[in-house]
Structures are given as C-alpha cells and as structure tokens.
Amino acid sequence: MKITKYIIHASLGLLLLAGSGCNKKLDVLPQQQITPDQITTGDDVKAVLFGSYNSLQHYNSFGERNLLAADLLAADEQLNWVGTFVAYRQLFEKKQDRTLSIAQGMWGRAYIVIAGVNTVLEKINVVDTSEQKSIAAEAKFIRGITYFELANFFGLPYSAGNTTTNPAVPLILESVGTYIPERDNKPRSSVEDVYKQVIADLTAAAADLPESNESGRATKYSALAFLARVYMNQGKYAEAAAAANEVITNGGFVIEATIDKAFNNITNSGEDIFAIQQSTQSNAGTSNNGIPTFYSARPVGRGDVQVLPEFLNLYENGDTRKTFVYNGVSISGSRGIYTSKWKDIYKAIPVVRLAEMVLTRAEANFRKGGAPTGGVSPLDDVNTIRNRARATPLTAVTSADFADERFRELVYEGDRLWTVKRLKLKVGSLNYDDPKLVLPVPQSERDVNPNLSQNPGY
C-alpha cells in the first residue's frame, strides 16, 4: 500500500477545509508534506478531522462512486448506462478487470480518509479536554463507515459465510508518517475482522457523539443508522431493529411530506440522518464527476445514467415515486428517463435517511420474530413509507415485500446491491456472491504490496 502518498494527500487535501486564516501551519504548497508529527495543536487535529469530512465528499467516496458503483453493479432491472466512459461501462456490463480505475480511486480515497482520522485519534490528547471525546468519536465514525464501504466493495458479502477466511481489506489503525515496507505492507484482513472493527468504531462513536451537530457532521444517530446497516448485513436482526428504532424514536427526524423534499436541498432535509454537503469547491463539476454529473440530464449533467422504463412497472399507478422522474437527453444525444433524486448540482447528498431506517426496522422485526422492537408492526412501518408515496397500503407483508419496497424507495441511492447480497438474491443471471459483483484489488497496490491477494475472477 502506498501509504506515504496517502498520508501526503490526507495531510494537504484534507486539511485545507480548516480555512486559510485559522491555522498558518496548514497553509502549504501542494508539493510540501505535512506528517503526523507536525500536528501539534488542537486546531491542527480539528483541521484534519474537518478535512476527512471534506474527503467524504470526493467523487471516489460518497460524492459519487460509493453510490454509483453499487448502482452500476446492480443495474439490471433499474438503470441503463448510455455514457462513453469505459470504466463505468465495464461496471455496468460486469466486465471490469484488475486495472479498473474506479476501484483504484475508491481504494485510494478510502485510505486517505483512514490516514486522516488515524492521525486525529493518535493526536487527540492535544485537543482541549472538553472536546476530546466528541472529536475522537467523529473520527471513529468516519473510520467505521469507510471500512464498512471497503469491506462491502472489495470483499465477499457477509452472507456468503466463511467470514473468518474470506479476505476484505488491510486494517490500518495507526498513523503512519514514513512508509516502511516491512511494517506497512499488510495483508488483507478477513471480512469478520473488518466487521468487528467497524462495529467497535461505530459503537464507540454512538456512545460519545452528540445527539445533534453542525450540518454535515456525524451525530449519535448517524452512527446508530450505520450500525443498523452492519447488523442487517450480518443477519443480526434484533440488533438492527434496536439500532434503527432508537434513530426513529429519539433522533428527531421526520419523514418528509413528499419524496421530492428529501432531495436537492442546499442543507439537510428533516429526513437526513447523515448527508454530505456539496459545493462548487467539493463537487468535481458537471463535466466529469459527481452524482448529478451522471444522473442528471443535459444541460445540468452528462445524463449517462437513465431509468429503465421497465423499472417503473414495479410501482402502481398513483405512487408518487413512479412520477419522481423526468424526460431528458444525455451528452451523447440519447433520450430517456431520469431520476429526479440527483437533478441539481451543489446540493446535500443523503447518505442515510429516515425512510431507510423505517424499512430496516420493519424487516428486522419481521425476520427476528416476537414482539416488534418499538411496538410498531412491520406492516405499519412499510405502510408509513407507502402512505408518503400515496401507494395503496398493504394488508399483509411477506418476506419478498421488504426487498421490493426498498427497491422502490431507495432506488438510485446505492442500496439495491447490498440488499441483493444480504438476501442472497440475483443481479440478472449472476448469483449474489458472483466474483464480478466484487471489485478487484487495484493492481497498482499489489505491485507495491506483495502481501495483497487478488479477488477471484481477476
């Protein structure tokens, strides 16, 4: 792993968010290096933390690819790729190879983020004692969700079993200033070990994060929402129901009156449990990268991702989610249907929202059996989401209803692939654990680190 490169980028690109006036140590030229031993004050540490949030906005993270790459891998039945970029088409067609630039970018950006928050945790003692717990908790939240995304994309799903032997990604938990091959060339940790670290980080974060925070920063409920995702992947339904219920019951979030109010907002909606903030500085632009770049029709974006008309058949007439689309044209002149979820640029991008937690509590309660956590039946929870969409309320729910309702509600938000994998469904003709539904370990990383094994099929 090219840790030196990641540390350099983390210490520069991430720290710049702190602002030019408050910390002159961080006003450096791009070619200069800031290493962990140069982080000496509380302001330095907070600058690295804020920079880590900034890095989550990058197109190689939640600013685009954490959602789009998952959608392209699960494209069958929901979207069509009409763009010209080869790497994205490879994902769409499941023909990617070990040199896939998207995988390299996502891997690299994730370890930039991890390098930054590891530095925060190592230097936490220089932060004012009144802030240490909350700052450390934010760092653990960021590290936890980053490793969760890495494990999902680069390892077999938890549902595939053999979690103690199936490899995921290297666990780097310490700050590293100088690259030492014999120390830093770590092998891939198992799916089980990465999940344990994710749960440890998110549990600690939930305990020490505030219940409310500045827009774009994590809260107790952000950590609990991601814990619910982790537990669902593990099939730990009682734990998932409990985490989701706490978010729903105590988080103060609301299901917006109409689906359109949950998207294309300058700041978080009342439904956003965690969202990233986009701006002209943090969004890569409307020409090459960013969620709206690919999902929005011309002239706002490229319009490379179009809604499959057949997907709309999953909705009944009158369901407002069916009409939350518009007609447009791509940069290549292909006319089609576009989702309205990512219609505008420079707006907040919901990463996890209340509607997902309601559906999670419903499914988790159904699958665990017994008295429903929170005292709300799975049927009532599903109908809460359907009622918002003006869909006909169900009179009973079956196991299949939960996946179908997630496909309707969370479409184009990167959820379908993970729902398919945890429920052992299929993407087209591919089984949930097919090698082509897992990204390759970047060949450039394996060239540097001989201890990195490659995924099957590459």
CSV table of C-alpha atoms in Angstrom, one decimal:
chain,number,residue,atom,x,y,z
A,1,MET,CA,0.0,0.0,0.0
A,2,LYS,CA,1.4,3.4,-1.0
A,3,ILE,CA,0.9,4.8,2.5
A,4,THR,CA,3.3,7.7,2.0
A,5,LYS,CA,1.3,9.0,-0.9
A,6,TYR,CA,-2.0,8.7,1.0
A,7,ILE,CA,-0.6,10.5,4.1
A,8,ILE,CA,0.6,13.4,1.9
A,9,HIS,CA,-2.7,13.8,0.3
A,10,ALA,CA,-4.6,13.4,3.6
A,11,SER,CA,-2.4,16.0,5.2
A,12,LEU,CA,-2.9,18.5,2.5
A,13,GLY,CA,-6.1,18.0,0.6
A,14,LEU,CA,-8.0,17.2,3.8
A,15,LEU,CA,-6.6,19.9,6.0
A,16,LEU,CA,-7.4,22.7,3.6
A,17,LEU,CA,-11.0,22.7,4.7
A,18,ALA,CA,-9.9,24.2,8.0
A,19,GLY,CA,-9.6,27.6,6.3
A,20,SER,CA,-6.6,29.7,5.5
A,21,GLY,CA,-6.8,32.2,8.3
A,22,CYS,CA,-7.1,30.0,11.4
A,23,ASN,CA,-4.0,27.8,11.1
A,24,LYS,CA,-1.0,29.1,9.2
A,25,LYS,CA,0.8,25.8,9.6
A,26,LEU,CA,-1.6,24.3,7.2
A,27,ASP,CA,-1.2,27.0,4.5
A,28,VAL,CA,1.2,24.9,2.5
A,29,LEU,CA,2.1,24.5,-1.2
A,30,PRO,CA,0.9,21.3,-2.9
A,31,GLN,CA,4.4,19.8,-3.1
A,32,GLN,CA,5.1,20.2,0.6
A,33,GLN,CA,4.5,17.3,3.1
A,34,ILE,CA,2.8,17.5,6.5
A,35,THR,CA,3.4,14.4,8.5
A,36,PRO,CA,1.7,13.4,11.7
A,37,ASP,CA,4.5,14.7,13.9
A,38,GLN,CA,3.7,18.2,12.6
A,39,ILE,CA,0.2,18.0,14.0
A,40,THR,CA,0.8,19.7,17.4
A,41,THR,CA,-2.3,21.7,18.4
A,42,GLY,CA,-6.0,21.2,18.9
A,43,ASP,CA,-6.7,23.3,15.8
A,44,ASP,CA,-4.4,21.1,13.8
A,45,VAL,CA,-6.3,18.0,14.8
A,46,LYS,CA,-9.6,19.5,14.1
A,47,ALA,CA,-8.4,20.6,10.7
A,48,VAL,CA,-7.5,17.0,9.9
A,49,LEU,CA,-11.0,15.9,11.1
A,50,PHE,CA,-12.8,18.5,9.0
A,51,GLY,CA,-10.6,17.6,6.1
A,52,SER,CA,-11.7,14.0,6.5
A,53,TYR,CA,-15.3,15.1,6.2
A,54,ASN,CA,-14.3,17.0,3.1
A,55,SER,CA,-12.8,13.9,1.6
A,56,LEU,CA,-16.0,12.0,2.1
A,57,GLN,CA,-17.4,14.5,-0.5
A,58,HIS,CA,-14.9,13.4,-3.1
A,59,TYR,CA,-16.3,11.6,-6.1
A,60,ASN,CA,-14.3,8.5,-5.1
A,61,SER,CA,-16.3,8.4,-1.9
A,62,PHE,CA,-19.9,9.4,-1.1
A,63,GLY,CA,-19.7,12.3,-3.6
A,64,GLU,CA,-20.4,9.7,-6.3
A,65,ARG,CA,-18.8,6.3,-6.5
A,66,ASN,CA,-19.9,4.7,-3.2
A,67,LEU,CA,-23.4,5.1,-4.6
A,68,LEU,CA,-22.9,5.0,-8.4
A,69,ALA,CA,-20.6,2.0,-8.5
A,70,ALA,CA,-23.1,0.0,-6.4
A,71,ASP,CA,-25.9,1.0,-8.7
A,72,LEU,CA,-24.0,0.1,-11.8
A,73,LEU,CA,-23.1,-3.4,-10.4
A,74,ALA,CA,-26.8,-3.9,-9.6
A,75,ALA,CA,-28.0,-2.2,-12.8
A,76,ASP,CA,-30.2,-5.0,-14.1
A,77,GLU,CA,-33.8,-4.1,-13.9
A,78,GLN,CA,-33.3,-0.5,-12.6
A,79,LEU,CA,-31.0,1.6,-14.9
A,80,ASN,CA,-29.2,1.9,-18.2
A,81,TRP,CA,-25.8,3.3,-18.8
A,82,VAL,CA,-25.7,5.3,-22.0
A,83,GLY,CA,-22.3,7.1,-21.4
A,84,THR,CA,-19.0,6.7,-23.1
A,85,PHE,CA,-16.6,6.3,-20.2
A,86,VAL,CA,-15.1,2.8,-20.5
A,87,ALA,CA,-14.6,2.1,-16.8
A,88,TYR,CA,-18.2,2.9,-15.9
A,89,ARG,CA,-19.5,0.8,-18.8
A,90,GLN,CA,-17.3,-2.1,-17.6
A,91,LEU,CA,-19.0,-2.0,-14.2
A,92,PHE,CA,-22.5,-1.8,-15.9
A,93,GLU,CA,-21.7,-4.8,-18.0
A,94,LYS,CA,-19.8,-6.6,-15.2
A,95,LYS,CA,-16.7,-6.8,-17.4
A,96,GLN,CA,-14.3,-4.9,-15.2
A,97,ASP,CA,-10.7,-6.2,-14.9
A,98,ARG,CA,-7.9,-5.8,-12.3
A,99,THR,CA,-6.8,-2.4,-13.7
A,100,LEU,CA,-10.2,-0.8,-13.2
A,101,SER,CA,-9.5,2.9,-12.4
A,102,ILE,CA,-12.7,3.2,-10.4
A,103,ALA,CA,-11.6,0.5,-8.0
A,104,GLN,CA,-8.2,2.2,-7.7
A,105,GLY,CA,-9.7,5.6,-7.0
A,106,MET,CA,-12.2,4.3,-4.3
A,107,TRP,CA,-9.5,2.3,-2.6
A,108,GLY,CA,-7.1,5.2,-2.6
A,109,ARG,CA,-9.6,7.8,-1.4
A,110,ALA,CA,-10.7,5.5,1.4
A,111,TYR,CA,-7.2,5.1,2.8
A,112,ILE,CA,-6.7,8.8,2.5
A,113,VAL,CA,-9.7,9.2,4.8
A,114,ILE,CA,-8.4,6.5,7.1
A,115,ALA,CA,-5.0,8.1,7.3
A,116,GLY,CA,-6.5,11.4,8.4
A,117,VAL,CA,-8.7,10.0,11.1
A,118,ASN,CA,-6.0,7.7,12.4
A,119,THR,CA,-3.9,10.9,12.9
A,120,VAL,CA,-6.8,12.5,14.7
A,121,LEU,CA,-7.0,9.6,17.1
A,122,GLU,CA,-3.3,9.5,17.7
A,123,LYS,CA,-3.1,13.2,18.4
A,124,ILE,CA,-6.4,13.5,20.4
A,125,ASN,CA,-4.5,14.4,23.6
A,126,VAL,CA,-3.6,17.9,22.2
A,127,VAL,CA,-7.3,18.7,21.8
A,128,ASP,CA,-9.0,20.6,24.6
A,129,THR,CA,-10.3,18.0,27.2
A,130,SER,CA,-13.8,19.3,26.7
A,131,GLU,CA,-13.8,18.3,23.1
A,132,GLN,CA,-11.6,15.1,23.1
A,133,LYS,CA,-14.5,12.6,23.4
A,134,SER,CA,-16.6,14.1,20.7
A,135,ILE,CA,-13.7,14.7,18.3
A,136,ALA,CA,-12.5,11.1,18.8
A,137,ALA,CA,-16.0,9.8,18.3
A,138,GLU,CA,-16.3,11.6,15.0
A,139,ALA,CA,-13.0,10.2,13.8
A,140,LYS,CA,-14.2,6.7,14.8
A,141,PHE,CA,-17.5,7.2,13.0
A,142,ILE,CA,-15.7,8.2,9.8
A,143,ARG,CA,-13.2,5.3,10.0
A,144,GLY,CA,-16.1,2.9,10.7
A,145,ILE,CA,-18.2,3.8,7.7
A,146,THR,CA,-15.1,3.9,5.5
A,147,TYR,CA,-14.1,0.4,6.4
A,148,PHE,CA,-17.7,-0.7,6.0
A,149,GLU,CA,-17.7,0.6,2.4
A,150,LEU,CA,-14.3,-1.0,1.7
A,151,ALA,CA,-15.4,-4.4,3.0
A,152,ASN,CA,-18.6,-4.3,1.0
A,153,PHE,CA,-17.0,-3.4,-2.3
A,154,PHE,CA,-13.7,-5.4,-2.1
A,155,GLY,CA,-14.8,-8.5,0.0
A,156,LEU,CA,-17.4,-11.2,-0.4
A,157,PRO,CA,-20.7,-10.3,1.4
A,158,TYR,CA,-21.1,-11.4,5.0
A,159,SER,CA,-24.0,-13.6,3.9
A,160,ALA,CA,-21.6,-15.7,1.9
A,161,GLY,CA,-20.2,-17.3,5.1
A,162,ASN,CA,-16.6,-18.1,5.8
A,163,THR,CA,-16.2,-14.6,7.2
A,164,THR,CA,-13.1,-15.6,9.1
A,165,THR,CA,-11.2,-16.7,6.0
A,166,ASN,CA,-12.7,-14.5,3.2
A,167,PRO,CA,-10.4,-11.5,2.7
A,168,ALA,CA,-11.6,-8.0,2.8
A,169,VAL,CA,-9.1,-5.1,3.0
A,170,PRO,CA,-6.0,-4.3,5.2
A,171,LEU,CA,-6.8,-2.9,8.6
A,172,ILE,CA,-4.6,0.2,9.2
A,173,LEU,CA,-5.4,1.6,12.6
A,174,GLU,CA,-2.3,3.7,13.3
A,175,SER,CA,-1.0,6.9,12.0
A,176,VAL,CA,1.9,6.4,9.6
A,177,GLY,CA,4.3,9.2,8.6
A,178,THR,CA,7.0,7.4,6.7
A,179,TYR,CA,6.5,4.3,4.5
A,180,ILE,CA,8.3,1.3,5.8
A,181,PRO,CA,7.5,-1.7,3.6
A,182,GLU,CA,8.2,-4.4,6.2
A,183,ARG,CA,5.8,-2.7,8.6
A,184,ASP,CA,3.2,-1.2,6.3
A,185,ASN,CA,2.7,-3.8,3.6
A,186,LYS,CA,-0.1,-5.5,5.5
A,187,PRO,CA,-2.2,-8.4,4.0
A,188,ARG,CA,-6.0,-8.2,3.7
A,189,SER,CA,-7.8,-8.7,6.9
A,190,SER,CA,-10.8,-11.1,7.0
A,191,VAL,CA,-14.3,-9.9,6.4
A,192,GLU,CA,-15.0,-10.9,10.1
A,193,ASP,CA,-12.1,-8.8,11.4
A,194,VAL,CA,-13.1,-5.8,9.4
A,195,TYR,CA,-16.7,-6.0,10.5
A,196,LYS,CA,-15.5,-6.3,14.2
A,197,GLN,CA,-13.5,-3.1,13.8
A,198,VAL,CA,-16.5,-1.3,12.1
A,199,ILE,CA,-18.8,-2.3,14.9
A,200,ALA,CA,-16.2,-1.3,17.6
A,201,ASP,CA,-15.7,2.1,15.9
A,202,LEU,CA,-19.4,2.8,15.4
A,203,THR,CA,-20.4,1.6,18.9
A,204,ALA,CA,-17.8,3.9,20.5
A,205,ALA,CA,-18.9,6.7,18.2
A,206,ALA,CA,-22.6,6.2,19.1
A,207,ALA,CA,-21.7,6.4,22.8
A,208,ASP,CA,-19.7,9.7,22.6
A,209,LEU,CA,-21.2,11.6,19.7
A,210,PRO,CA,-23.7,14.4,20.4
A,211,GLU,CA,-27.3,13.9,19.6
A,212,SER,CA,-27.2,16.9,17.3
A,213,ASN,CA,-24.3,18.6,15.4
A,214,GLU,CA,-23.5,21.1,12.7
A,215,SER,CA,-24.8,20.3,9.3
A,216,GLY,CA,-22.7,17.6,7.6
A,217,ARG,CA,-21.1,16.3,10.8
A,218,ALA,CA,-21.9,13.0,12.5
A,219,THR,CA,-24.2,12.5,15.4
A,220,LYS,CA,-25.1,9.6,17.7
A,221,TYR,CA,-27.9,8.7,15.3
A,222,SER,CA,-25.6,8.7,12.3
A,223,ALA,CA,-23.5,6.0,14.0
A,224,LEU,CA,-26.6,4.0,15.0
A,225,ALA,CA,-28.0,4.2,11.5
A,226,PHE,CA,-24.8,2.7,10.1
A,227,LEU,CA,-24.8,0.1,12.8
A,228,ALA,CA,-28.2,-0.9,11.7
A,229,ARG,CA,-26.8,-1.4,8.2
A,230,VAL,CA,-24.0,-3.5,9.5
A,231,TYR,CA,-26.3,-5.7,11.6
A,232,MET,CA,-28.6,-6.2,8.7
A,233,ASN,CA,-25.7,-7.5,6.6
A,234,GLN,CA,-24.8,-9.9,9.4
A,235,GLY,CA,-28.4,-11.1,9.8
A,236,LYS,CA,-28.4,-9.8,13.4
A,237,TYR,CA,-32.0,-8.7,13.2
A,238,ALA,CA,-32.6,-8.0,16.9
A,239,GLU,CA,-29.6,-5.6,17.0
A,240,ALA,CA,-30.6,-4.0,13.7
A,241,ALA,CA,-34.1,-3.4,14.9
A,242,ALA,CA,-32.9,-1.9,18.1
A,243,ALA,CA,-30.5,0.5,16.4
A,244,ALA,CA,-33.0,1.6,13.8
A,245,ASN,CA,-35.7,2.0,16.4
A,246,GLU,CA,-33.5,4.3,18.5
A,247,VAL,CA,-32.9,6.5,15.5
A,248,ILE,CA,-36.6,6.6,14.6
A,249,THR,CA,-37.8,7.1,18.1
A,250,ASN,CA,-35.3,9.6,19.6
A,251,GLY,CA,-33.5,11.2,16.6
A,252,GLY,CA,-36.0,13.9,15.9
A,253,PHE,CA,-36.0,13.1,12.2
A,254,VAL,CA,-39.2,13.3,10.2
A,255,ILE,CA,-40.5,11.6,7.0
A,256,GLU,CA,-40.9,14.5,4.6
A,257,ALA,CA,-44.4,15.1,3.4
A,258,THR,CA,-43.4,14.2,-0.2
A,259,ILE,CA,-40.4,12.4,-1.7
A,260,ASP,CA,-39.1,15.5,-3.6
A,261,LYS,CA,-38.5,17.3,-0.3
A,262,ALA,CA,-35.9,14.7,0.7
A,263,PHE,CA,-33.6,15.6,-2.2
A,264,ASN,CA,-32.0,18.5,-4.0
A,265,ASN,CA,-31.8,20.6,-0.8
A,266,ILE,CA,-29.0,23.1,0.0
A,267,THR,CA,-28.8,21.7,3.5
A,268,ASN,CA,-30.0,18.5,5.2
A,269,SER,CA,-33.7,17.7,5.0
A,270,GLY,CA,-35.6,16.7,8.1
A,271,GLU,CA,-35.2,13.1,6.8
A,272,ASP,CA,-31.4,13.1,6.6
A,273,ILE,CA,-29.6,11.2,9.3
A,274,PHE,CA,-26.3,11.7,7.6
A,275,ALA,CA,-25.6,13.6,4.4
A,276,ILE,CA,-22.6,15.1,2.8
A,277,GLN,CA,-22.5,18.7,1.8
A,278,GLN,CA,-21.7,19.6,-1.8
A,279,SER,CA,-20.4,23.0,-3.0
A,280,THR,CA,-18.5,24.4,-6.0
A,281,GLN,CA,-15.3,23.5,-4.2
A,282,SER,CA,-16.1,20.0,-3.1
A,283,ASN,CA,-18.1,18.8,-6.2
A,284,ALA,CA,-15.8,17.8,-9.1
A,285,GLY,CA,-18.0,19.6,-11.5
A,286,THR,CA,-20.7,19.0,-14.1
A,287,SER,CA,-18.4,17.7,-16.8
A,288,ASN,CA,-16.6,14.6,-15.4
A,289,ASN,CA,-17.6,13.5,-11.9
A,290,GLY,CA,-20.2,13.8,-9.2
A,291,ILE,CA,-23.6,12.2,-8.6
A,292,PRO,CA,-25.6,14.9,-10.6
A,293,THR,CA,-23.0,14.7,-13.3
A,294,PHE,CA,-24.0,11.2,-14.3
A,295,TYR,CA,-27.6,11.0,-13.1
A,296,SER,CA,-28.8,14.4,-14.3
A,297,ALA,CA,-29.7,15.1,-17.9
A,298,ARG,CA,-28.2,17.8,-20.0
A,299,PRO,CA,-27.6,20.7,-19.5
A,300,VAL,CA,-27.0,20.2,-15.8
A,301,GLY,CA,-25.1,16.9,-16.1
A,302,ARG,CA,-24.0,14.4,-18.6
A,303,GLY,CA,-27.1,12.2,-18.4
A,304,ASP,CA,-25.2,9.0,-18.6
A,305,VAL,CA,-27.5,7.1,-16.2
A,306,GLN,CA,-31.1,6.6,-17.3
A,307,VAL,CA,-34.0,5.0,-15.6
A,308,LEU,CA,-35.1,1.7,-17.3
A,309,PRO,CA,-38.7,2.2,-18.3
A,310,GLU,CA,-39.4,-1.4,-17.2
A,311,PHE,CA,-38.3,-0.5,-13.6
A,312,LEU,CA,-41.3,1.9,-13.3
A,313,ASN,CA,-43.6,-1.1,-13.6
A,314,LEU,CA,-42.6,-2.0,-10.0
A,315,TYR,CA,-44.8,0.9,-8.9
A,316,GLU,CA,-48.5,1.0,-9.1
A,317,ASN,CA,-50.2,4.0,-10.8
A,318,GLY,CA,-50.6,6.8,-8.3
A,319,ASP,CA,-47.4,6.1,-6.5
A,320,THR,CA,-45.6,9.4,-6.5
A,321,ARG,CA,-42.2,7.7,-6.6
A,322,LYS,CA,-43.2,6.4,-10.1
A,323,THR,CA,-43.5,10.0,-11.3
A,324,PHE,CA,-40.4,11.3,-9.5
A,325,VAL,CA,-38.6,11.2,-12.9
A,326,TYR,CA,-38.4,13.4,-15.9
A,327,ASN,CA,-37.6,13.1,-19.6
A,328,GLY,CA,-34.2,14.4,-20.9
A,329,VAL,CA,-31.2,13.8,-23.1
A,330,SER,CA,-27.7,12.7,-22.4
A,331,ILE,CA,-24.5,14.4,-23.6
A,332,SER,CA,-24.3,11.8,-26.4
A,333,GLY,CA,-27.8,12.6,-27.6
A,334,SER,CA,-29.6,9.6,-26.0
A,335,ARG,CA,-33.1,10.5,-24.9
A,336,GLY,CA,-34.5,8.8,-21.9
A,337,ILE,CA,-36.0,9.0,-18.4
A,338,TYR,CA,-34.0,10.4,-15.5
A,339,THR,CA,-34.5,10.2,-11.7
A,340,SER,CA,-35.2,13.5,-10.0
A,341,LYS,CA,-33.2,12.4,-6.9
A,342,TRP,CA,-30.0,13.8,-8.3
A,343,LYS,CA,-31.4,16.5,-10.5
A,344,ASP,CA,-29.5,19.5,-9.1
A,345,ILE,CA,-25.8,20.2,-8.5
A,346,TYR,CA,-24.2,21.5,-5.3
A,347,LYS,CA,-26.9,20.2,-3.0
A,348,ALA,CA,-26.7,17.9,0.0
A,349,ILE,CA,-26.4,14.2,-0.8
A,350,PRO,CA,-28.3,12.0,1.6
A,351,VAL,CA,-26.2,9.0,2.6
A,352,VAL,CA,-28.7,7.5,5.1
A,353,ARG,CA,-32.2,8.9,5.7
A,354,LEU,CA,-35.1,8.1,7.9
A,355,ALA,CA,-37.1,6.2,5.3
A,356,GLU,CA,-34.4,3.6,5.2
A,357,MET,CA,-34.4,3.2,8.9
A,358,VAL,CA,-38.2,2.7,8.9
A,359,LEU,CA,-37.9,-0.1,6.3
A,360,THR,CA,-34.9,-1.6,8.2
A,361,ARG,CA,-36.9,-1.7,11.5
A,362,ALA,CA,-39.8,-3.3,9.6
A,363,GLU,CA,-37.7,-6.0,8.0
A,364,ALA,CA,-35.6,-6.7,11.1
A,365,ASN,CA,-38.7,-7.0,13.3
A,366,PHE,CA,-40.3,-9.4,10.7
A,367,ARG,CA,-37.2,-11.6,10.4
A,368,LYS,CA,-36.4,-11.7,14.1
A,369,GLY,CA,-39.9,-12.6,15.1
A,370,GLY,CA,-41.5,-12.0,18.5
A,371,ALA,CA,-42.8,-8.7,19.8
A,372,PRO,CA,-41.7,-5.8,17.4
A,373,THR,CA,-39.0,-3.6,18.8
A,374,GLY,CA,-40.5,-0.1,19.1
A,375,GLY,CA,-44.0,-1.5,19.3
A,376,VAL,CA,-44.8,-0.8,15.6
A,377,SER,CA,-45.6,-3.8,13.4
A,378,PRO,CA,-43.6,-4.5,10.2
A,379,LEU,CA,-46.8,-3.9,8.3
A,380,ASP,CA,-47.3,-0.4,9.8
A,381,ASP,CA,-43.7,0.6,9.2
A,382,VAL,CA,-43.9,-0.5,5.5
A,383,ASN,CA,-47.2,1.4,5.1
A,384,THR,CA,-45.6,4.5,6.6
A,385,ILE,CA,-43.4,4.7,3.6
A,386,ARG,CA,-46.1,3.7,1.1
A,387,ASN,CA,-48.5,6.2,2.6
A,388,ARG,CA,-46.0,9.0,2.0
A,389,ALA,CA,-45.8,7.9,-1.6
A,390,ARG,CA,-49.7,7.6,-1.9
A,391,ALA,CA,-49.3,4.0,-2.7
A,392,THR,CA,-52.1,1.6,-1.7
A,393,PRO,CA,-51.4,0.4,1.9
A,394,LEU,CA,-50.6,-3.3,2.2
A,395,THR,CA,-52.9,-5.6,4.2
A,396,ALA,CA,-50.1,-8.1,5.0
A,397,VAL,CA,-46.4,-8.4,4.4
A,398,THR,CA,-44.3,-11.3,3.2
A,399,SER,CA,-40.6,-11.7,3.1
A,400,ALA,CA,-40.4,-10.5,-0.5
A,401,ASP,CA,-42.2,-7.3,0.2
A,402,PHE,CA,-39.3,-5.8,2.2
A,403,ALA,CA,-36.8,-6.1,-0.7
A,404,ASP,CA,-39.4,-4.8,-3.2
A,405,GLU,CA,-40.2,-1.8,-1.0
A,406,ARG,CA,-36.5,-1.0,-0.6
A,407,PHE,CA,-36.1,-1.2,-4.3
A,408,ARG,CA,-38.9,1.3,-4.8
A,409,GLU,CA,-37.9,3.7,-2.1
A,410,LEU,CA,-34.1,3.6,-2.2
A,411,VAL,CA,-33.6,3.2,-5.9
A,412,TYR,CA,-30.6,5.1,-7.2
A,413,GLU,CA,-29.2,5.5,-3.7
A,414,GLY,CA,-26.8,2.6,-3.9
A,415,ASP,CA,-28.9,0.3,-1.8
A,416,ARG,CA,-30.0,-2.4,-4.2
A,417,LEU,CA,-26.7,-4.2,-4.5
A,418,TRP,CA,-26.4,-4.6,-0.7
A,419,THR,CA,-30.0,-5.8,-0.3
A,420,VAL,CA,-29.4,-8.3,-3.1
A,421,LYS,CA,-26.2,-9.6,-1.4
A,422,ARG,CA,-27.5,-9.9,2.1
A,423,LEU,CA,-30.7,-11.7,1.0
A,424,LYS,CA,-28.8,-13.9,-1.5
A,425,LEU,CA,-30.8,-12.7,-4.5
A,426,LYS,CA,-29.6,-12.3,-8.0
A,427,VAL,CA,-28.4,-9.5,-10.3
A,428,GLY,CA,-29.7,-10.6,-13.6
A,429,SER,CA,-28.3,-14.1,-14.0
A,430,LEU,CA,-25.5,-13.5,-11.5
A,431,ASN,CA,-25.6,-15.0,-8.0
A,432,TYR,CA,-25.3,-12.6,-5.1
A,433,ASP,CA,-21.7,-13.8,-4.5
A,434,ASP,CA,-20.5,-13.8,-8.1
A,435,PRO,CA,-16.9,-12.5,-8.4
A,436,LYS,CA,-17.9,-9.8,-10.8
A,437,LEU,CA,-20.1,-8.2,-8.1
A,438,VAL,CA,-16.9,-7.6,-6.1
A,439,LEU,CA,-14.3,-5.0,-7.1
A,440,PRO,CA,-10.7,-6.0,-7.9
A,441,VAL,CA,-7.9,-5.2,-5.5
A,442,PRO,CA,-6.2,-2.4,-7.5
A,443,GLN,CA,-3.2,-3.9,-9.4
A,444,SER,CA,-1.2,-0.8,-8.7
A,445,GLU,CA,-1.5,-1.6,-4.9
A,446,ARG,CA,-0.5,-5.2,-5.5
A,447,ASP,CA,2.5,-4.1,-7.4
A,448,VAL,CA,3.7,-2.2,-4.3
A,449,ASN,CA,2.5,-4.6,-1.7
A,450,PRO,CA,3.1,-8.3,-2.5
A,451,ASN,CA,1.1,-9.3,0.6
A,452,LEU,CA,-2.2,-8.2,-1.1
A,453,SER,CA,-4.1,-11.1,-2.5
A,454,GLN,CA,-6.4,-10.6,-5.5
A,455,ASN,CA,-10.1,-11.4,-5.7
A,456,PRO,CA,-11.3,-14.4,-7.7
A,457,GLY,CA,-12.0,-13.6,-11.4
A,458,TYR,CA,-9.3,-11.0,-11.8
